[in-house]
Amino acid sequence: MKKTTIVSVLGLAVLSTGAFAKGTQSTEIPHVPGEVLVKVKPGFMGKFLAKKSLMGAEVKKQLNTVAGQYVLVKSNAKSTASLISDLKSLPEVSFAEPNFIYKAIDNVQTVEGMLAGTVREAFSASAPRDPLYGKLWGLNNTGSNEPDRNGNTSPNVNVQGADVAAEQAWGITKGSKRVVVAVIDTGIDYNHPDLKNQMWTNSKEIAGNGIDDDNNGYVDDIHGWNAEGNNGNPMDGNAHGTHCAGTIGAEHNNGIGVAGVMDDVQLMAVKFLSDSGSGSLADAVEAIDYATKMNVDIMSNSWGGGGFSQALEDSIKAAKDKGIVFVAAAGNDSSNNDSRPSYPATYQVDNVISVASHTAGDIVSSFSNTGKRTVHVAAPGSNILSSTPNGEYKVFSGTSMATPHTSGVVGLLIAEQGRLPVLELRNRLMATTVPGSAYRKTTVAGGRVSAYNFLTNTRIPRQEPNERDWRVEQLSEVFETAHPYLDNTKTSKTYTFPGAKYVKFVIEKYETEAGYDFLTLKDAKGGVIEKLSGKGENYETDYTDTQSVTVEFSSDSSQARWGVVIKEVKVIY
């Protein structure tokens, strides 16, 4: 039976249709039909504009960026692929690519309006006393303060301390108004009571006079720029950007709402995603270029989509050259970015920090993209309460929410120590994460972000087993399915190894319908050690440092295969 896979989008949607190699373009990836972004060689703009009529195209936008000169052209007569082919043949053109579409589509669920809340008893002298602070498990995880999708207290029993260690970090710094974080998104409600005092303000510009008072090329850019609307009003009509902004820097101790990772910060609103949550490559390039020209410290990017774009990579490199950190959401396709790139998070540029999402239970969120070679760290992203337009607060989930947690943590370090070389900063962030089995094979760092460790440069030793110490044991009870297994099978067994320091299983054989029937091994905390589908023999799983392992097998309603048999385990005591 032929099957169709339907992927549920949570928080941030990354619209990829497969892996795309660097330098390749695909007009099958979502893009604006008939629109092409062209990079013109230096000194050849005049000649190009004189020729573009021969292509049957009109100019929609010209961009003079730090990374080079671009022209967005559109043809109603030619296909996108045909137009690209014609443009690439011109000697004045460096490259041409589709005007890809990007998205910030949330969400799991939201709760409407202002949430009820009471002032929590402070965990430390640094803890803010804002009414809803007690629900911000990402800042201080008590093990029982995660909100559910409706904003009530979740019944989940979670892991105390599985957070960004914000309260400990605030004993060192709560930020600085010298630090500017550009939220490149759907805009920010700059009138929100929890954000209005945190907004970046261009003091050299006179609001509403229609004049570029500071001669920076942008008119009335008081709180940032709206690349999508080509104006100086980056107001958020979606909620996604305002939610991200609140996690970074909602004001502390103002008697309302929530608190951000940073109390002192300037939030710059850079809008390129429309109120419906979508935007184009050309507008993304303009948005990043604006923040680069204004020399922000950090760009926070909770969006994704498209294929590989040379224009987008060049824009990120231009930000890198100015020492600007580019934090990006890994994506929400439950996929591996090592094999299926998710942009912009997967660009291999030194200033890019790719962020996965973890839960209050200290495991990777089920929706989160991962990647041992491409996703750098994990941060809180499931059931995150933050600000939304019109003075409201809602619960969102996604790597979109993990990204601003990380942006705020990076902001604290810059406030305390100033800018560091971007690669040094990224390496320090990874080295100071809190290690865990859930993150070892899912992120480069093998851990989740800790603001306190990052500020103090505290590096937790990664305990690795000595390969010579493994001993092979036979399982007390073989784990085996029927051969072939039955449709709609669900079975599990838990194995305990008292006194074990490390455990890994040896799968004698597995053969399942790839992508539909799964063998899953979980540690004692519910973290996934391995999730296998397809075929393999004598496969050694990743190890866990817990003494109990649960082995689960599940199949759907068709195409049963041979199945699974596991007889041995390797243990270090």
XYZ file of C-alpha atoms in Angstrom:
573
model
C 0.000 0.000 0.000
C 1.328 3.413 -0.920
C 1.367 5.810 2.009
C 1.353 9.547 2.483
C 3.165 11.121 5.414
C 1.559 14.125 7.070
C 3.931 16.151 9.227
C 2.441 18.216 12.034
C 4.047 21.641 12.251
C 4.783 22.940 15.707
C 6.187 26.373 16.403
C 8.379 26.841 13.380
C 7.731 25.213 10.044
C 10.655 24.517 7.765
C 9.397 23.927 4.251
C 11.998 21.590 2.817
C 11.296 18.909 0.260
C 14.583 17.093 0.748
C 18.275 17.645 1.121
C 19.753 20.299 -1.113
C 23.452 20.543 -1.764
C 25.275 23.831 -1.575
C 25.114 25.712 -4.824
C 22.046 23.887 -6.127
C 18.673 25.526 -6.604
C 15.297 23.854 -6.967
C 12.186 25.501 -8.307
C 10.195 22.704 -6.660
C 10.862 24.256 -3.249
C 8.191 26.821 -2.227
C 8.980 30.182 -3.821
C 7.165 33.199 -5.229
C 6.216 32.149 -8.786
C 8.094 34.025 -11.501
C 10.306 35.938 -9.043
C 14.080 35.643 -9.053
C 16.691 37.312 -6.850
C 19.745 38.285 -8.885
C 23.144 39.251 -7.544
C 24.780 41.699 -9.945
C 28.544 41.876 -10.260
C 30.169 45.020 -8.838
C 30.065 47.919 -11.292
C 27.623 46.244 -13.689
C 24.257 47.358 -12.317
C 23.649 49.864 -15.086
C 24.372 47.336 -17.823
C 22.174 44.732 -16.140
C 19.210 47.052 -15.758
C 19.521 47.970 -19.435
C 19.347 44.295 -20.394
C 16.688 43.028 -18.035
C 13.914 44.015 -20.444
C 15.332 41.448 -22.865
C 14.494 38.825 -20.263
C 10.841 39.849 -20.269
C 11.090 40.771 -16.589
C 10.267 43.795 -14.451
C 12.249 45.075 -11.472
C 10.368 44.734 -8.185
C 13.133 45.724 -5.764
C 16.776 46.782 -5.710
C 18.961 46.074 -2.697
C 22.328 47.653 -2.023
C 23.546 45.450 0.823
C 26.775 44.958 2.710
C 27.097 41.636 0.880
C 26.525 43.099 -2.584
C 23.924 44.491 -4.976
C 20.749 42.558 -5.700
C 17.763 42.973 -7.960
C 14.455 41.164 -7.501
C 12.883 40.626 -10.910
C 9.535 39.158 -11.900
C 8.225 37.669 -15.115
C 4.588 36.887 -15.852
C 5.483 35.184 -19.122
C 8.321 32.853 -18.142
C 8.597 30.081 -15.607
C 10.927 30.632 -12.693
C 13.334 27.995 -13.999
C 13.401 29.530 -17.475
C 13.956 33.017 -16.098
C 16.834 31.809 -13.906
C 18.451 30.109 -16.871
C 18.240 33.267 -18.976
C 19.575 35.483 -16.186
C 22.526 33.218 -15.423
C 23.640 33.557 -19.043
C 24.233 37.296 -18.618
C 27.863 38.265 -17.938
C 26.702 40.908 -15.438
C 25.107 38.300 -13.150
C 26.946 36.567 -10.294
C 24.033 34.230 -9.537
C 20.253 34.036 -9.695
C 17.935 32.004 -7.468
C 14.219 31.623 -6.735
C 12.626 34.058 -4.335
C 12.174 31.345 -1.711
C 9.349 31.475 0.817
C 10.086 31.298 4.558
C 7.665 30.628 7.373
C 7.141 31.142 11.070
C 4.100 28.953 11.500
C 3.070 28.134 15.027
C 1.767 26.497 17.017
C 0.893 23.559 19.239
C -1.852 25.411 21.055
C -2.320 28.846 22.531
C -4.285 30.210 25.433
C -6.195 33.370 24.695
C -5.739 36.537 26.693
C -3.954 37.349 29.929
C -3.201 34.325 32.055
C -3.952 34.299 35.729
C -0.943 34.123 37.982
C 0.294 34.805 41.451
C 3.605 36.153 42.627
C 5.889 33.204 43.250
C 8.112 32.846 46.248
C 11.570 33.797 45.052
C 14.035 30.995 44.449
C 16.867 33.469 44.839
C 17.453 37.147 45.454
C 17.722 37.571 41.693
C 14.276 36.158 40.887
C 11.804 38.708 39.470
C 8.378 39.031 41.068
C 6.317 39.390 37.936
C 2.871 37.714 38.243
C 3.421 34.999 35.628
C 7.067 34.297 36.379
C 6.202 31.087 38.205
C 5.100 29.521 34.918
C 8.404 30.187 33.123
C 10.001 26.771 33.541
C 12.610 27.626 30.909
C 14.112 30.149 33.337
C 13.557 28.224 36.571
C 12.273 24.642 36.338
C 10.876 23.513 39.696
C 9.767 20.199 38.228
C 6.110 21.150 38.572
C 5.687 24.603 36.998
C 5.288 23.814 33.292
C 2.135 25.377 31.823
C -0.063 23.190 29.675
C -1.317 24.290 26.261
C -4.159 26.205 27.930
C -1.897 28.036 30.348
C -2.864 25.996 33.379
C -0.310 24.018 35.368
C 0.610 20.832 33.562
C 0.264 17.546 35.468
C 3.640 16.444 34.068
C 6.290 15.518 36.605
C 9.418 17.137 35.180
C 13.091 17.500 36.020
C 13.943 20.228 38.483
C 16.788 22.386 37.211
C 16.352 21.442 33.537
C 16.337 25.107 32.511
C 18.795 27.785 31.351
C 19.878 28.493 34.961
C 18.689 32.080 34.637
C 18.358 32.861 38.339
C 21.922 31.811 39.029
C 23.102 33.864 36.041
C 21.202 36.940 37.240
C 23.400 36.945 40.309
C 26.141 37.971 37.868
C 24.256 40.121 35.340
C 20.749 40.792 34.117
C 21.982 42.325 30.896
C 22.758 45.806 29.632
C 21.048 48.445 27.534
C 24.233 48.470 25.458
C 23.250 45.082 24.024
C 20.980 45.180 20.963
C 19.147 42.038 19.863
C 17.424 42.124 16.479
C 14.329 39.937 16.442
C 14.051 39.066 12.745
C 10.509 37.800 12.544
C 6.894 39.000 12.201
C 7.730 42.226 14.018
C 7.208 43.179 17.661
C 4.265 44.853 19.376
C 6.435 47.713 20.565
C 3.545 49.079 22.657
C 3.231 45.889 24.720
C 3.502 46.875 28.420
C 6.171 44.227 29.041
C 8.254 45.303 26.026
C 7.789 49.020 25.432
C 10.633 49.994 27.779
C 12.909 47.391 26.191
C 12.619 48.555 22.598
C 15.561 49.832 20.607
C 14.913 53.420 19.597
C 16.685 55.268 16.824
C 17.250 58.605 18.554
C 18.559 60.161 15.332
C 15.264 59.653 13.526
C 12.185 61.866 13.880
C 9.043 59.749 13.981
C 6.445 60.182 11.301
C 7.993 63.006 9.263
C 8.622 60.849 6.200
C 12.302 61.876 6.097
C 15.442 59.801 6.470
C 16.780 62.077 9.199
C 19.915 60.079 9.972
C 20.722 59.305 6.318
C 20.981 55.581 6.941
C 18.805 54.765 3.920
C 15.647 54.017 5.910
C 12.777 56.411 6.588
C 11.200 56.618 10.056
C 12.950 53.517 11.381
C 12.221 54.353 15.006
C 12.096 50.821 16.459
C 13.493 48.902 13.505
C 12.474 48.148 9.933
C 9.666 46.442 8.034
C 11.259 44.827 4.967
C 7.998 43.145 4.011
C 6.097 46.447 3.923
C 9.105 48.605 2.968
C 8.463 51.047 5.781
C 9.578 51.968 9.276
C 6.674 50.309 11.106
C 7.617 46.775 12.229
C 4.418 46.231 14.223
C 3.554 42.577 14.807
C 0.154 41.476 13.545
C 0.908 37.779 13.981
C 2.186 37.229 17.591
C 5.193 35.041 16.757
C 7.791 37.826 16.896
C 6.329 39.408 20.040
C 6.400 36.020 21.770
C 10.070 35.567 20.866
C 10.871 39.109 22.023
C 9.279 38.495 25.423
C 11.404 35.433 26.054
C 14.545 37.413 25.249
C 13.791 40.559 27.164
C 10.400 41.119 28.831
C 10.893 43.676 31.604
C 11.441 42.393 35.144
C 9.652 43.542 38.306
C 7.168 45.838 36.564
C 4.228 44.131 38.229
C 2.829 42.625 35.046
C 3.188 39.522 32.940
C 6.389 37.595 32.417
C 10.146 38.149 32.574
C 12.753 37.645 29.878
C 16.162 36.024 30.020
C 17.487 39.604 29.977
C 16.073 42.430 32.087
C 18.302 45.063 30.495
C 18.417 44.902 26.695
C 17.381 46.768 23.566
C 15.063 44.802 21.293
C 15.134 45.821 17.637
C 12.084 44.807 15.612
C 13.037 43.680 12.100
C 9.982 42.451 10.251
C 10.174 40.460 7.050
C 7.475 37.897 7.771
C 3.958 39.117 7.052
C 1.089 39.056 9.524
C 0.182 35.670 8.057
C 3.648 34.431 9.038
C 5.366 34.120 5.653
C 8.106 36.051 3.910
C 10.449 35.937 0.958
C 14.177 35.533 0.378
C 14.528 39.096 -0.905
C 12.897 40.486 2.236
C 14.978 38.193 4.470
C 18.163 39.499 2.853
C 16.984 43.069 3.375
C 16.091 42.378 7.017
C 19.457 40.815 7.850
C 21.260 43.589 5.992
C 19.402 46.266 7.987
C 20.421 44.679 11.283
C 23.991 44.294 9.999
C 24.221 47.939 8.976
C 22.861 48.995 12.372
C 25.563 46.803 13.963
C 23.374 44.838 16.374
C 25.005 42.328 18.694
C 22.705 39.376 18.063
C 20.153 38.357 15.433
C 17.438 35.997 16.698
C 15.886 33.957 13.871
C 12.893 31.741 14.590
C 11.996 31.022 10.969
C 12.985 28.764 8.118
C 12.256 27.249 4.743
C 13.554 27.271 1.195
C 16.529 25.461 -0.214
C 20.143 26.539 -0.128
C 20.401 30.254 -0.937
C 23.754 31.824 -1.736
C 22.248 35.265 -1.103
C 21.112 34.289 2.371
C 24.430 32.651 3.230
C 26.319 35.721 1.984
C 24.134 37.951 4.169
C 24.885 35.838 7.240
C 28.604 35.949 6.396
C 28.438 39.745 6.179
C 26.971 39.767 9.703
C 29.744 37.426 10.838
C 32.367 39.801 9.472
C 30.985 42.489 11.790
C 31.064 40.143 14.793
C 27.287 39.621 14.973
C 25.920 36.342 16.359
C 23.186 34.663 14.277
C 20.982 32.381 16.424
C 18.645 30.169 14.367
C 15.883 27.649 15.056
C 16.780 24.095 13.992
C 13.261 23.440 12.677
C 10.227 21.407 13.671
C 10.056 18.483 11.260
C 11.297 15.838 13.733
C 14.082 15.263 11.232
C 17.877 15.171 11.122
C 19.506 18.326 9.771
C 22.698 16.372 9.068
C 20.970 14.599 6.189
C 18.122 17.002 5.444
C 19.336 20.605 5.834
C 17.051 23.186 7.391
C 17.851 26.785 6.486
C 19.048 29.204 7.762
C 20.062 27.027 10.738
C 22.237 24.664 8.692
C 24.485 27.240 7.010
C 28.062 26.386 7.905
C 29.088 29.884 8.978
C 30.959 30.545 12.224
C 28.388 32.941 13.690
C 25.409 30.581 13.227
C 24.147 28.889 16.405
C 21.537 26.251 15.552
C 19.132 25.465 18.393
C 17.028 22.375 19.098
C 14.149 22.325 21.595
C 14.007 20.417 24.861
C 11.137 19.783 27.248
C 10.729 20.482 30.943
C 11.382 16.752 31.357
C 14.954 17.208 30.069
C 14.494 15.379 26.759
C 14.481 16.593 23.170
C 11.019 17.795 22.128
C 9.293 15.311 19.820
C 8.876 17.932 17.080
C 12.443 19.230 17.176
C 14.960 18.778 14.400
C 18.296 17.473 15.584
C 21.758 16.884 14.121
C 24.952 15.603 15.695
C 26.990 17.596 13.146
C 24.726 20.582 12.457
C 22.555 21.452 15.502
C 24.756 23.020 18.139
C 22.729 23.108 21.379
C 19.289 22.520 22.888
C 17.220 25.045 24.868
C 13.710 25.191 26.382
C 11.064 25.135 23.645
C 8.013 23.111 24.738
C 5.083 24.923 26.391
C 6.719 28.328 26.697
C 4.681 31.230 28.064
C 5.513 34.684 26.731
C 4.110 37.998 25.532
C 1.791 38.374 22.548
C 0.261 41.532 21.006
C -2.255 43.746 22.757
C -0.903 43.107 26.225
C -1.634 39.383 26.165
C 0.374 36.268 27.028
C 0.157 32.843 25.419
C 1.790 29.411 25.432
C 3.687 28.442 22.276
C 5.938 25.471 21.499
C 8.703 25.011 18.943
C 12.343 25.524 18.181
C 11.063 29.060 17.598
C 10.854 29.313 21.390
C 14.204 27.636 22.075
C 15.959 30.196 19.867
C 15.104 33.326 21.923
C 16.114 31.553 25.128
C 19.532 31.063 23.549
C 19.647 34.604 22.159
C 18.982 35.953 25.653
C 21.711 33.784 27.162
C 24.208 35.014 24.556
C 23.080 38.568 25.327
C 23.912 38.127 29.006
C 27.495 37.178 28.161
C 27.928 40.134 25.812
C 26.524 42.416 28.525
C 29.048 41.074 31.026
C 32.165 40.633 28.881
C 31.554 42.466 25.612
C 31.682 40.898 22.191
C 33.838 37.838 21.704
C 34.969 36.434 18.349
C 31.875 34.619 17.086
C 33.473 31.180 16.807
C 35.004 31.488 20.272
C 31.593 32.451 21.649
C 29.842 29.526 19.944
C 32.454 27.051 21.135
C 32.164 28.371 24.679
C 28.367 28.090 24.569
C 28.645 24.450 23.490
C 31.409 23.574 25.962
C 29.404 24.956 28.896
C 26.161 23.100 28.161
C 24.770 20.626 30.670
C 25.419 17.185 29.154
C 22.732 14.528 28.968
C 22.029 11.306 27.150
C 19.076 12.919 25.363
C 21.398 15.413 23.679
C 24.509 13.333 23.053
C 23.491 12.096 19.610
C 21.152 14.954 18.774
C 23.401 18.013 19.091
C 27.030 18.912 18.481
C 27.510 19.943 22.108
C 25.691 16.970 23.573
C 23.926 19.217 26.067
C 21.447 21.981 26.858
C 22.211 25.668 27.334
C 23.143 26.994 30.782
C 23.450 30.764 31.219
C 25.327 30.395 34.495
C 27.869 27.958 33.083
C 28.261 30.183 30.026
C 28.916 33.309 32.070
C 31.354 31.589 34.421
C 32.904 29.426 31.682
C 32.123 26.345 33.747
C 32.739 23.243 31.663
C 31.231 20.012 32.914
C 33.462 17.049 32.050
C 31.854 14.688 29.557
C 32.050 11.244 31.088
C 32.700 8.748 28.315
C 32.907 4.971 28.765
C 36.199 3.195 28.214
C 35.692 0.807 25.307
C 37.863 -1.829 27.003
C 35.502 -2.022 29.988
C 32.397 -3.249 28.162
C 31.252 -6.765 29.058
C 28.699 -8.760 27.085
C 25.689 -10.187 28.921
C 22.719 -12.218 27.763
C 19.352 -10.612 28.388
C 17.324 -12.357 31.083
C 14.428 -12.295 28.635
C 14.933 -12.034 24.883
C 13.138 -9.157 23.203
C 11.580 -10.569 20.050
C 8.631 -9.881 17.793
C 6.741 -12.398 15.704
C 8.316 -13.072 12.290
C 6.758 -11.387 10.469
C 5.229 -9.113 13.091
C 1.540 -8.281 13.108
C -0.091 -5.021 12.050
C -0.829 -2.462 14.770
C 1.591 -4.047 17.217
C 2.658 -2.212 20.335
C 4.890 -3.960 22.826
C 7.525 -2.931 25.367
C 9.804 -4.395 28.034
C 11.917 -2.690 30.660
C 15.319 -4.102 31.580
C 17.206 -3.118 34.729
C 20.923 -3.561 35.391
C 21.627 -2.766 39.072
C 24.927 -0.986 39.601
C 25.540 -0.353 35.903
C 27.409 2.808 34.924
C 26.720 2.442 31.206
C 24.438 0.208 29.167
C 23.995 -0.377 25.445
C 22.058 -3.003 23.538
C 23.215 -5.266 20.708
C 20.386 -5.746 18.204
C 20.944 -9.078 16.503
C 18.575 -8.182 13.664
C 15.885 -5.679 12.853
C 13.831 -5.362 9.683
C 10.847 -3.016 9.712
C 8.903 -0.941 7.216
C 11.196 2.074 6.953
C 9.663 5.265 8.272
C 6.500 3.614 9.598
C 7.391 0.809 12.021
C 9.901 1.547 14.780
C 12.133 0.027 17.432
C 12.730 2.592 20.188
C 14.997 2.386 23.239
C 14.464 4.854 26.085
C 16.469 5.611 29.205
C 15.081 5.795 32.725
C 13.985 9.411 32.228
C 12.131 8.656 29.016
C 14.868 10.065 26.807
C 15.239 8.346 23.459
C 18.531 6.463 23.188
C 17.849 5.127 19.692
C 14.867 5.071 17.331
C 15.426 2.633 14.487
C 13.493 1.824 11.343
C 14.527 -0.140 8.240
C 17.134 -2.919 8.307
C 20.237 -3.788 10.292
C 22.174 -6.631 11.870
C 24.443 -6.799 14.919
C 23.771 -3.115 15.552
C 25.136 -1.582 18.757
C 22.969 1.223 20.090
C 24.188 4.379 21.739
C 24.895 3.976 25.442
C 22.985 5.358 28.395
C 24.194 6.145 31.889
C 20.907 5.039 33.484
C 20.416 1.566 34.943
C 17.041 0.945 33.309
C 16.231 0.775 29.598
C 12.804 0.356 28.028
C 12.628 -1.299 24.610
C 9.518 -0.521 22.556
C 8.283 -1.825 19.213
C 5.392 -0.337 17.238
C 3.913 -1.074 13.814
C 1.155 0.485 11.766
C -1.627 -1.124 9.766
C 0.228 -2.388 6.692
C 3.373 -3.853 5.156
C 4.703 -5.953 8.026
C 8.340 -7.034 7.761
C 10.490 -9.689 9.484
C 10.699 -7.897 12.840
C 13.203 -7.658 15.680
C 15.286 -9.865 17.935
C 17.588 -8.677 20.755
C 19.480 -11.194 22.907
C 22.570 -9.354 24.188
C 23.493 -6.229 26.039
C 26.831 -4.608 26.854
C 27.359 -3.221 30.352
C 30.051 -1.377 32.301
C 29.804 -1.698 36.105
